[in-house]
Amino acid sequence: MTPIAEVEGRRVALSNLEKVLYPETGFTKGELLHYYATAAAVLLPHLRDRAVSFLRYPDGPQGQLFFAKNVPPGTPEWVTTAEVPRSSADGPARMVLVQDLPSLVWAANLVAEFHTHQWLVQSPQEADRLVFDLDPGAPATVVHCCEVALWLRERLAADGIEAYPKTAGSKGLHLLAPVRGSSSERTSEYAKALAVEAERAMPRLVVHRMTKSLRPGKVFVDWSQNAARKTTAAPYTVRARRAPLVSTPVTWEEVADCRGPAQLEFRAEDIAPRLQDLGDLMADLTDPERAVPLP
């Protein structure tokens, strides 16, 4: 019989809690749900009022992975959904909003990474986040991403924009900043200009184009995730990787001091102690008062 959990007055069906999702560590689906329940206080503000895309991996990262953007079949009626625009001629899509703890537990039971747009459903025409995805091409590593991130931090600061770093939860680094007053198109243009500038400043280290032949040994500064249709892994989401790695906010001191990839590799069990010591290092990202216009 499928167990039913009561979460803040909602009945949530859970399944296969003993199933091992990450064979390398023995991490189970039950442990995944426990992680999300305990990280909810910091994760939910980064999901609230944003349409969520799910990268699902119900049989673990070694099994089939697939994106689910539309509301999944069987979604409880109490889970908030919203129509969101999309570029196709098919009209708007209806997507899930993870607004509260019951919805988060229900979504976690799907076994999925959480990905969000850089805009709120109330104002899809205005970007409220600027994002750079720093992706190293082997033999480059996250150590090289940190060097690029520090350059971008200073360059953004020159424009009055404060950036917040987090691990990608895989091999790279993400920088996010709260912005206001610009469309996704304008935000993308600005991000691309800075990526080009970074390549000119560090031509042996940075590439701003996605072309695979250009990327070995360099850091690809992916500015394209600012496009309205694109999504980025949310802070604190567990990734579908070899181990339950988490996209984890980090301090700029940790970025500057990084000398090896393992220093910026955090698993689900590492997050609670970090939150106790540091709190949510990206809390200011959700504060509208912190948002600034692009130059």
mmCIF file of C-alpha atoms in Angstrom:
data_model
loop_
_atom_site.group_PDB
_atom_site.id
_atom_site.type_symbol
_atom_site.label_atom_id
_atom_site.label_comp_id
_atom_site.label_asym_id
_atom_site.label_seq_id
_atom_site.Cartn_x
_atom_site.Cartn_y
_atom_site.Cartn_z
ATOM 1 C CA MET A 1 0.000 0.000 0.000
ATOM 2 C CA THR A 2 1.292 3.475 -0.894
ATOM 3 C CA PRO A 3 1.988 5.427 2.310
ATOM 4 C CA ILE A 4 0.125 8.677 2.807
ATOM 5 C CA ALA A 5 1.799 11.550 4.641
ATOM 6 C CA GLU A 6 -0.141 14.471 6.062
ATOM 7 C CA VAL A 7 1.807 17.659 5.373
ATOM 8 C CA GLU A 8 0.360 20.884 6.723
ATOM 9 C CA GLY A 9 -3.139 19.458 6.384
ATOM 10 C CA ARG A 10 -2.636 18.034 2.895
ATOM 11 C CA ARG A 11 -2.539 14.312 2.177
ATOM 12 C CA VAL A 12 0.479 13.452 0.028
ATOM 13 C CA ALA A 13 0.958 9.976 -1.434
ATOM 14 C CA LEU A 14 4.556 8.761 -1.243
ATOM 15 C CA SER A 15 6.018 5.798 -3.088
ATOM 16 C CA ASN A 16 9.072 3.524 -3.159
ATOM 17 C CA LEU A 17 10.746 5.196 -0.208
ATOM 18 C CA GLU A 18 13.357 2.440 0.127
ATOM 19 C CA LYS A 19 14.352 2.630 -3.529
ATOM 20 C CA VAL A 20 18.073 3.370 -3.965
ATOM 21 C CA LEU A 21 18.421 6.259 -6.404
ATOM 22 C CA TYR A 22 22.177 6.761 -6.104
ATOM 23 C CA PRO A 23 23.919 3.357 -6.001
ATOM 24 C CA GLU A 24 27.340 4.921 -5.407
ATOM 25 C CA THR A 25 26.229 6.213 -1.999
ATOM 26 C CA GLY A 26 23.114 4.122 -1.272
ATOM 27 C CA PHE A 27 21.034 7.317 -1.091
ATOM 28 C CA THR A 28 17.345 6.401 -1.190
ATOM 29 C CA LYS A 29 14.190 8.102 -2.326
ATOM 30 C CA GLY A 30 13.120 8.412 1.298
ATOM 31 C CA GLU A 31 16.344 10.293 2.054
ATOM 32 C CA LEU A 32 15.707 12.551 -0.931
ATOM 33 C CA LEU A 33 12.267 13.453 0.406
ATOM 34 C CA HIS A 34 13.708 14.010 3.872
ATOM 35 C CA TYR A 35 16.304 16.373 2.412
ATOM 36 C CA TYR A 36 13.694 18.459 0.622
ATOM 37 C CA ALA A 37 11.455 18.603 3.685
ATOM 38 C CA THR A 38 14.332 19.856 5.849
ATOM 39 C CA ALA A 39 15.610 22.322 3.215
ATOM 40 C CA ALA A 40 12.133 23.677 2.462
ATOM 41 C CA ALA A 41 12.557 26.911 4.426
ATOM 42 C CA VAL A 42 15.393 28.054 2.165
ATOM 43 C CA LEU A 43 14.347 26.351 -1.073
ATOM 44 C CA LEU A 44 10.734 27.505 -1.253
ATOM 45 C CA PRO A 45 11.493 31.261 -1.499
ATOM 46 C CA HIS A 46 13.567 30.519 -4.626
ATOM 47 C CA LEU A 47 10.695 28.538 -6.199
ATOM 48 C CA ARG A 48 7.695 30.603 -5.122
ATOM 49 C CA ASP A 49 5.780 32.306 -7.942
ATOM 50 C CA ARG A 50 8.006 30.695 -10.593
ATOM 51 C CA ALA A 51 6.869 28.111 -13.097
ATOM 52 C CA VAL A 52 8.845 24.942 -12.381
ATOM 53 C CA SER A 53 10.237 22.546 -14.963
ATOM 54 C CA PHE A 54 11.048 19.090 -13.635
ATOM 55 C CA LEU A 55 14.024 17.095 -14.885
ATOM 56 C CA ARG A 56 12.768 13.716 -13.768
ATOM 57 C CA TYR A 57 14.902 10.653 -13.022
ATOM 58 C CA PRO A 58 12.535 8.189 -11.297
ATOM 59 C CA ASP A 59 14.986 5.274 -11.614
ATOM 60 C CA GLY A 60 18.005 7.281 -10.529
ATOM 61 C CA PRO A 61 20.520 9.273 -12.588
ATOM 62 C CA GLN A 62 21.614 6.080 -14.351
ATOM 63 C CA GLY A 63 18.076 5.551 -15.686
ATOM 64 C CA GLN A 64 15.952 7.541 -18.076
ATOM 65 C CA LEU A 65 16.004 11.332 -17.664
ATOM 66 C CA PHE A 66 13.259 13.492 -19.147
ATOM 67 C CA PHE A 67 11.962 17.037 -18.798
ATOM 68 C CA ALA A 68 8.356 17.625 -17.697
ATOM 69 C CA LYS A 69 7.220 21.196 -18.253
ATOM 70 C CA ASN A 70 3.448 20.765 -18.362
ATOM 71 C CA VAL A 71 1.414 19.858 -15.275
ATOM 72 C CA PRO A 72 2.006 16.115 -14.717
ATOM 73 C CA PRO A 73 -0.976 13.741 -14.826
ATOM 74 C CA GLY A 74 -2.385 13.077 -11.375
ATOM 75 C CA THR A 75 -1.309 16.421 -9.923
ATOM 76 C CA PRO A 76 -3.439 17.119 -6.806
ATOM 77 C CA GLU A 77 -5.992 19.860 -7.217
ATOM 78 C CA TRP A 78 -4.450 21.814 -4.323
ATOM 79 C CA VAL A 79 -1.123 22.225 -6.158
ATOM 80 C CA THR A 80 -0.986 25.703 -7.689
ATOM 81 C CA THR A 81 -0.647 25.890 -11.461
ATOM 82 C CA ALA A 82 -0.456 28.806 -13.862
ATOM 83 C CA GLU A 83 -0.549 29.523 -17.569
ATOM 84 C CA VAL A 84 2.795 30.770 -18.820
ATOM 85 C CA PRO A 85 3.700 32.123 -22.247
ATOM 86 C CA ARG A 86 5.863 30.167 -24.645
ATOM 87 C CA SER A 87 7.355 30.990 -28.000
ATOM 88 C CA SER A 88 5.525 28.332 -30.001
ATOM 89 C CA ALA A 89 2.252 28.857 -31.826
ATOM 90 C CA ASP A 90 0.539 26.393 -29.492
ATOM 91 C CA GLY A 91 -0.453 29.051 -27.013
ATOM 92 C CA PRO A 92 0.437 29.215 -23.318
ATOM 93 C CA ALA A 93 1.497 26.196 -21.292
ATOM 94 C CA ARG A 94 0.121 25.259 -17.895
ATOM 95 C CA MET A 95 2.919 24.623 -15.413
ATOM 96 C CA VAL A 96 3.330 23.842 -11.728
ATOM 97 C CA LEU A 97 4.160 26.420 -9.064
ATOM 98 C CA VAL A 98 5.738 24.963 -5.926
ATOM 99 C CA GLN A 99 4.330 27.419 -3.393
ATOM 100 C CA ASP A 100 4.347 25.518 -0.104
ATOM 101 C CA LEU A 101 5.664 22.497 1.778
ATOM 102 C CA PRO A 102 2.923 20.024 0.686
ATOM 103 C CA SER A 103 3.561 20.926 -2.960
ATOM 104 C CA LEU A 104 7.304 20.532 -2.446
ATOM 105 C CA VAL A 105 6.922 17.081 -0.889
ATOM 106 C CA TRP A 106 4.558 16.042 -3.686
ATOM 107 C CA ALA A 107 7.022 17.311 -6.313
ATOM 108 C CA ALA A 108 9.978 15.648 -4.586
ATOM 109 C CA ASN A 109 8.112 12.338 -4.760
ATOM 110 C CA LEU A 110 8.306 12.654 -8.562
ATOM 111 C CA VAL A 111 12.135 12.446 -8.198
ATOM 112 C CA ALA A 112 13.167 15.521 -10.123
ATOM 113 C CA GLU A 113 15.545 18.423 -10.330
ATOM 114 C CA PHE A 114 13.771 21.785 -10.000
ATOM 115 C CA HIS A 115 14.456 24.318 -12.758
ATOM 116 C CA THR A 116 13.001 27.833 -12.939
ATOM 117 C CA HIS A 117 12.822 30.767 -15.347
ATOM 118 C CA GLN A 118 14.399 34.125 -14.553
ATOM 119 C CA TRP A 119 10.995 35.777 -14.191
ATOM 120 C CA LEU A 120 7.901 35.544 -12.001
ATOM 121 C CA VAL A 121 4.567 34.294 -13.326
ATOM 122 C CA GLN A 122 2.951 37.624 -12.364
ATOM 123 C CA SER A 123 5.283 39.490 -14.753
ATOM 124 C CA PRO A 124 6.698 37.179 -17.423
ATOM 125 C CA GLN A 125 7.614 40.180 -19.551
ATOM 126 C CA GLU A 126 10.183 41.379 -16.972
ATOM 127 C CA ALA A 127 13.291 39.493 -15.883
ATOM 128 C CA ASP A 128 13.947 39.684 -12.153
ATOM 129 C CA ARG A 129 17.181 37.653 -12.230
ATOM 130 C CA LEU A 130 20.376 37.792 -14.219
ATOM 131 C CA VAL A 131 22.215 34.478 -14.530
ATOM 132 C CA PHE A 132 25.577 33.240 -15.795
ATOM 133 C CA ASP A 133 26.215 29.505 -16.055
ATOM 134 C CA LEU A 134 29.969 28.886 -15.965
ATOM 135 C CA ASP A 135 30.608 25.504 -17.565
ATOM 136 C CA PRO A 136 34.180 24.141 -17.683
ATOM 137 C CA GLY A 137 35.375 22.116 -20.655
ATOM 138 C CA ALA A 138 37.810 19.414 -19.569
ATOM 139 C CA PRO A 139 40.557 19.604 -18.502
ATOM 140 C CA ALA A 140 39.258 22.875 -17.034
ATOM 141 C CA THR A 141 37.399 22.471 -13.720
ATOM 142 C CA VAL A 142 35.345 24.494 -11.294
ATOM 143 C CA VAL A 143 38.634 26.020 -10.103
ATOM 144 C CA HIS A 144 38.843 27.828 -13.436
ATOM 145 C CA CYS A 145 35.165 28.756 -13.152
ATOM 146 C CA CYS A 146 35.989 30.463 -9.862
ATOM 147 C CA GLU A 147 38.609 32.626 -11.565
ATOM 148 C CA VAL A 148 36.054 33.708 -14.156
ATOM 149 C CA ALA A 149 33.392 34.243 -11.481
ATOM 150 C CA LEU A 150 35.653 36.630 -9.570
ATOM 151 C CA TRP A 151 36.205 38.662 -12.752
ATOM 152 C CA LEU A 152 32.462 38.768 -13.434
ATOM 153 C CA ARG A 153 31.765 39.783 -9.850
ATOM 154 C CA GLU A 154 33.969 42.846 -10.194
ATOM 155 C CA ARG A 155 32.611 43.697 -13.630
ATOM 156 C CA LEU A 156 29.014 43.475 -12.420
ATOM 157 C CA ALA A 157 29.850 45.525 -9.338
ATOM 158 C CA ALA A 158 31.126 48.275 -11.645
ATOM 159 C CA ASP A 159 27.567 48.450 -12.993
ATOM 160 C CA GLY A 160 26.099 48.450 -9.489
ATOM 161 C CA ILE A 161 24.980 44.813 -9.653
ATOM 162 C CA GLU A 162 25.701 42.393 -6.788
ATOM 163 C CA ALA A 163 26.182 38.766 -7.827
ATOM 164 C CA TYR A 164 25.658 35.665 -5.705
ATOM 165 C CA PRO A 165 27.495 32.406 -6.486
ATOM 166 C CA LYS A 166 26.328 28.826 -6.179
ATOM 167 C CA THR A 167 27.654 25.517 -7.354
ATOM 168 C CA ALA A 168 25.908 24.008 -10.335
ATOM 169 C CA GLY A 169 25.749 20.725 -8.443
ATOM 170 C CA SER A 170 27.647 19.097 -11.281
ATOM 171 C CA LYS A 171 30.953 20.535 -12.472
ATOM 172 C CA GLY A 172 30.473 24.272 -12.823
ATOM 173 C CA LEU A 173 29.319 27.432 -11.094
ATOM 174 C CA HIS A 174 26.287 29.708 -11.383
ATOM 175 C CA LEU A 175 26.170 33.443 -10.720
ATOM 176 C CA LEU A 176 22.810 35.082 -10.083
ATOM 177 C CA ALA A 177 21.863 38.691 -9.434
ATOM 178 C CA PRO A 178 18.536 40.410 -8.689
ATOM 179 C CA VAL A 179 17.568 42.889 -11.419
ATOM 180 C CA ARG A 180 14.482 44.840 -12.467
ATOM 181 C CA GLY A 181 13.030 46.908 -15.237
ATOM 182 C CA SER A 182 14.265 44.949 -18.259
ATOM 183 C CA SER A 183 12.890 42.290 -20.547
ATOM 184 C CA SER A 184 14.494 38.883 -20.873
ATOM 185 C CA GLU A 185 15.763 39.974 -24.292
ATOM 186 C CA ARG A 186 17.519 43.027 -22.848
ATOM 187 C CA THR A 187 18.921 40.978 -19.974
ATOM 188 C CA SER A 188 20.261 38.417 -22.443
ATOM 189 C CA GLU A 189 21.907 41.166 -24.488
ATOM 190 C CA TYR A 190 23.598 42.558 -21.397
ATOM 191 C CA ALA A 191 24.759 39.119 -20.245
ATOM 192 C CA LYS A 192 26.135 38.332 -23.701
ATOM 193 C CA ALA A 193 28.051 41.616 -23.801
ATOM 194 C CA LEU A 194 29.712 40.766 -20.474
ATOM 195 C CA ALA A 195 30.511 37.240 -21.656
ATOM 196 C CA VAL A 196 32.183 38.682 -24.765
ATOM 197 C CA GLU A 197 34.050 41.163 -22.581
ATOM 198 C CA ALA A 198 35.225 38.344 -20.318
ATOM 199 C CA GLU A 199 36.526 36.419 -23.326
ATOM 200 C CA ARG A 200 38.473 39.457 -24.501
ATOM 201 C CA ALA A 201 39.934 39.954 -21.029
ATOM 202 C CA MET A 202 40.813 36.254 -20.575
ATOM 203 C CA PRO A 203 41.072 34.756 -24.078
ATOM 204 C CA ARG A 204 42.978 31.670 -22.924
ATOM 205 C CA LEU A 205 40.373 30.890 -20.272
ATOM 206 C CA VAL A 206 36.933 32.053 -21.457
ATOM 207 C CA VAL A 207 34.679 31.322 -24.421
ATOM 208 C CA HIS A 208 31.257 32.892 -24.907
ATOM 209 C CA ARG A 209 30.065 30.615 -27.717
ATOM 210 C CA MET A 210 28.571 27.167 -27.207
ATOM 211 C CA THR A 211 30.545 25.589 -30.071
ATOM 212 C CA LYS A 212 31.985 22.387 -28.607
ATOM 213 C CA SER A 213 35.248 22.586 -30.513
ATOM 214 C CA LEU A 214 36.046 25.883 -28.776
ATOM 215 C CA ARG A 215 35.430 24.673 -25.235
ATOM 216 C CA PRO A 216 38.137 22.150 -24.218
ATOM 217 C CA GLY A 217 40.280 23.662 -21.470
ATOM 218 C CA LYS A 218 38.112 26.781 -21.242
ATOM 219 C CA VAL A 219 35.131 28.053 -19.283
ATOM 220 C CA PHE A 220 32.004 28.575 -21.329
ATOM 221 C CA VAL A 221 30.188 31.636 -19.983
ATOM 222 C CA ASP A 222 26.634 30.672 -20.864
ATOM 223 C CA TRP A 223 24.647 33.876 -21.048
ATOM 224 C CA SER A 224 21.765 32.304 -23.000
ATOM 225 C CA GLN A 225 19.892 31.072 -19.924
ATOM 226 C CA ASN A 226 18.560 34.604 -19.536
ATOM 227 C CA ALA A 227 16.233 33.960 -22.498
ATOM 228 C CA ALA A 228 12.589 33.935 -21.435
ATOM 229 C CA ARG A 229 12.100 30.286 -22.442
ATOM 230 C CA LYS A 230 15.231 29.001 -20.676
ATOM 231 C CA THR A 231 15.452 27.634 -17.121
ATOM 232 C CA THR A 232 18.262 27.127 -14.620
ATOM 233 C CA ALA A 233 18.624 24.656 -11.765
ATOM 234 C CA ALA A 234 17.215 26.265 -8.621
ATOM 235 C CA PRO A 235 19.316 26.863 -5.518
ATOM 236 C CA TYR A 236 19.263 23.800 -3.233
ATOM 237 C CA THR A 237 17.937 21.379 -5.829
ATOM 238 C CA VAL A 238 19.507 17.905 -5.818
ATOM 239 C CA ARG A 239 21.032 17.054 -9.196
ATOM 240 C CA ALA A 240 20.745 13.856 -11.211
ATOM 241 C CA ARG A 241 24.448 13.078 -11.024
ATOM 242 C CA ARG A 242 26.580 10.165 -9.786
ATOM 243 C CA ALA A 243 25.925 11.250 -6.179
ATOM 244 C CA PRO A 244 23.190 13.389 -4.541
ATOM 245 C CA LEU A 245 25.029 16.632 -5.253
ATOM 246 C CA VAL A 246 23.202 19.853 -4.451
ATOM 247 C CA SER A 247 23.306 23.186 -6.281
ATOM 248 C CA THR A 248 24.650 24.985 -3.237
ATOM 249 C CA PRO A 249 25.054 28.707 -2.517
ATOM 250 C CA VAL A 250 28.642 29.483 -1.535
ATOM 251 C CA THR A 251 30.511 32.475 -0.149
ATOM 252 C CA TRP A 252 32.834 34.575 -2.252
ATOM 253 C CA GLU A 253 35.596 33.549 0.141
ATOM 254 C CA GLU A 254 34.966 29.916 -0.793
ATOM 255 C CA VAL A 255 35.142 30.863 -4.461
ATOM 256 C CA ALA A 256 38.404 32.771 -4.019
ATOM 257 C CA ASP A 257 39.978 30.006 -1.915
ATOM 258 C CA CYS A 258 39.011 27.103 -4.209
ATOM 259 C CA ARG A 259 42.066 25.036 -5.164
ATOM 260 C CA GLY A 260 40.346 21.769 -6.103
ATOM 261 C CA PRO A 261 36.900 20.642 -7.330
ATOM 262 C CA ALA A 262 36.160 18.715 -4.122
ATOM 263 C CA GLN A 263 36.152 21.986 -2.147
ATOM 264 C CA LEU A 264 32.957 23.067 -3.915
ATOM 265 C CA GLU A 265 31.195 19.720 -3.982
ATOM 266 C CA PHE A 266 28.302 19.449 -1.551
ATOM 267 C CA ARG A 267 25.942 16.524 -1.029
ATOM 268 C CA ALA A 268 22.472 16.492 0.476
ATOM 269 C CA GLU A 269 23.809 15.607 3.924
ATOM 270 C CA ASP A 270 26.130 18.634 3.884
ATOM 271 C CA ILE A 271 23.395 21.235 3.509
ATOM 272 C CA ALA A 272 21.819 21.243 6.982
ATOM 273 C CA PRO A 273 25.145 22.010 8.746
ATOM 274 C CA ARG A 274 25.877 24.758 6.204
ATOM 275 C CA LEU A 275 22.457 26.301 6.765
ATOM 276 C CA GLN A 276 22.977 26.222 10.511
ATOM 277 C CA ASP A 277 26.313 28.007 10.163
ATOM 278 C CA LEU A 278 25.664 30.318 7.210
ATOM 279 C CA GLY A 279 21.915 30.541 6.626
ATOM 280 C CA ASP A 280 20.704 31.056 3.080
ATOM 281 C CA LEU A 281 23.573 32.805 1.314
ATOM 282 C CA MET A 282 21.171 33.711 -1.496
ATOM 283 C CA ALA A 283 18.374 35.136 0.659
ATOM 284 C CA ASP A 284 18.974 38.626 -0.758
ATOM 285 C CA LEU A 285 18.221 37.290 -4.232
ATOM 286 C CA THR A 286 14.532 37.081 -3.299
ATOM 287 C CA ASP A 287 14.395 40.602 -1.793
ATOM 288 C CA PRO A 288 12.822 43.028 -4.305
ATOM 289 C CA GLU A 289 14.626 45.895 -2.572
ATOM 290 C CA ARG A 290 17.947 44.409 -3.733
ATOM 291 C CA ALA A 291 16.990 44.393 -7.390
ATOM 292 C CA VAL A 292 18.668 47.057 -9.539
ATOM 293 C CA PRO A 293 18.153 48.159 -13.148
ATOM 294 C CA LEU A 294 20.603 47.186 -15.858
ATOM 295 C CA PRO A 295 22.854 50.030 -17.026
#
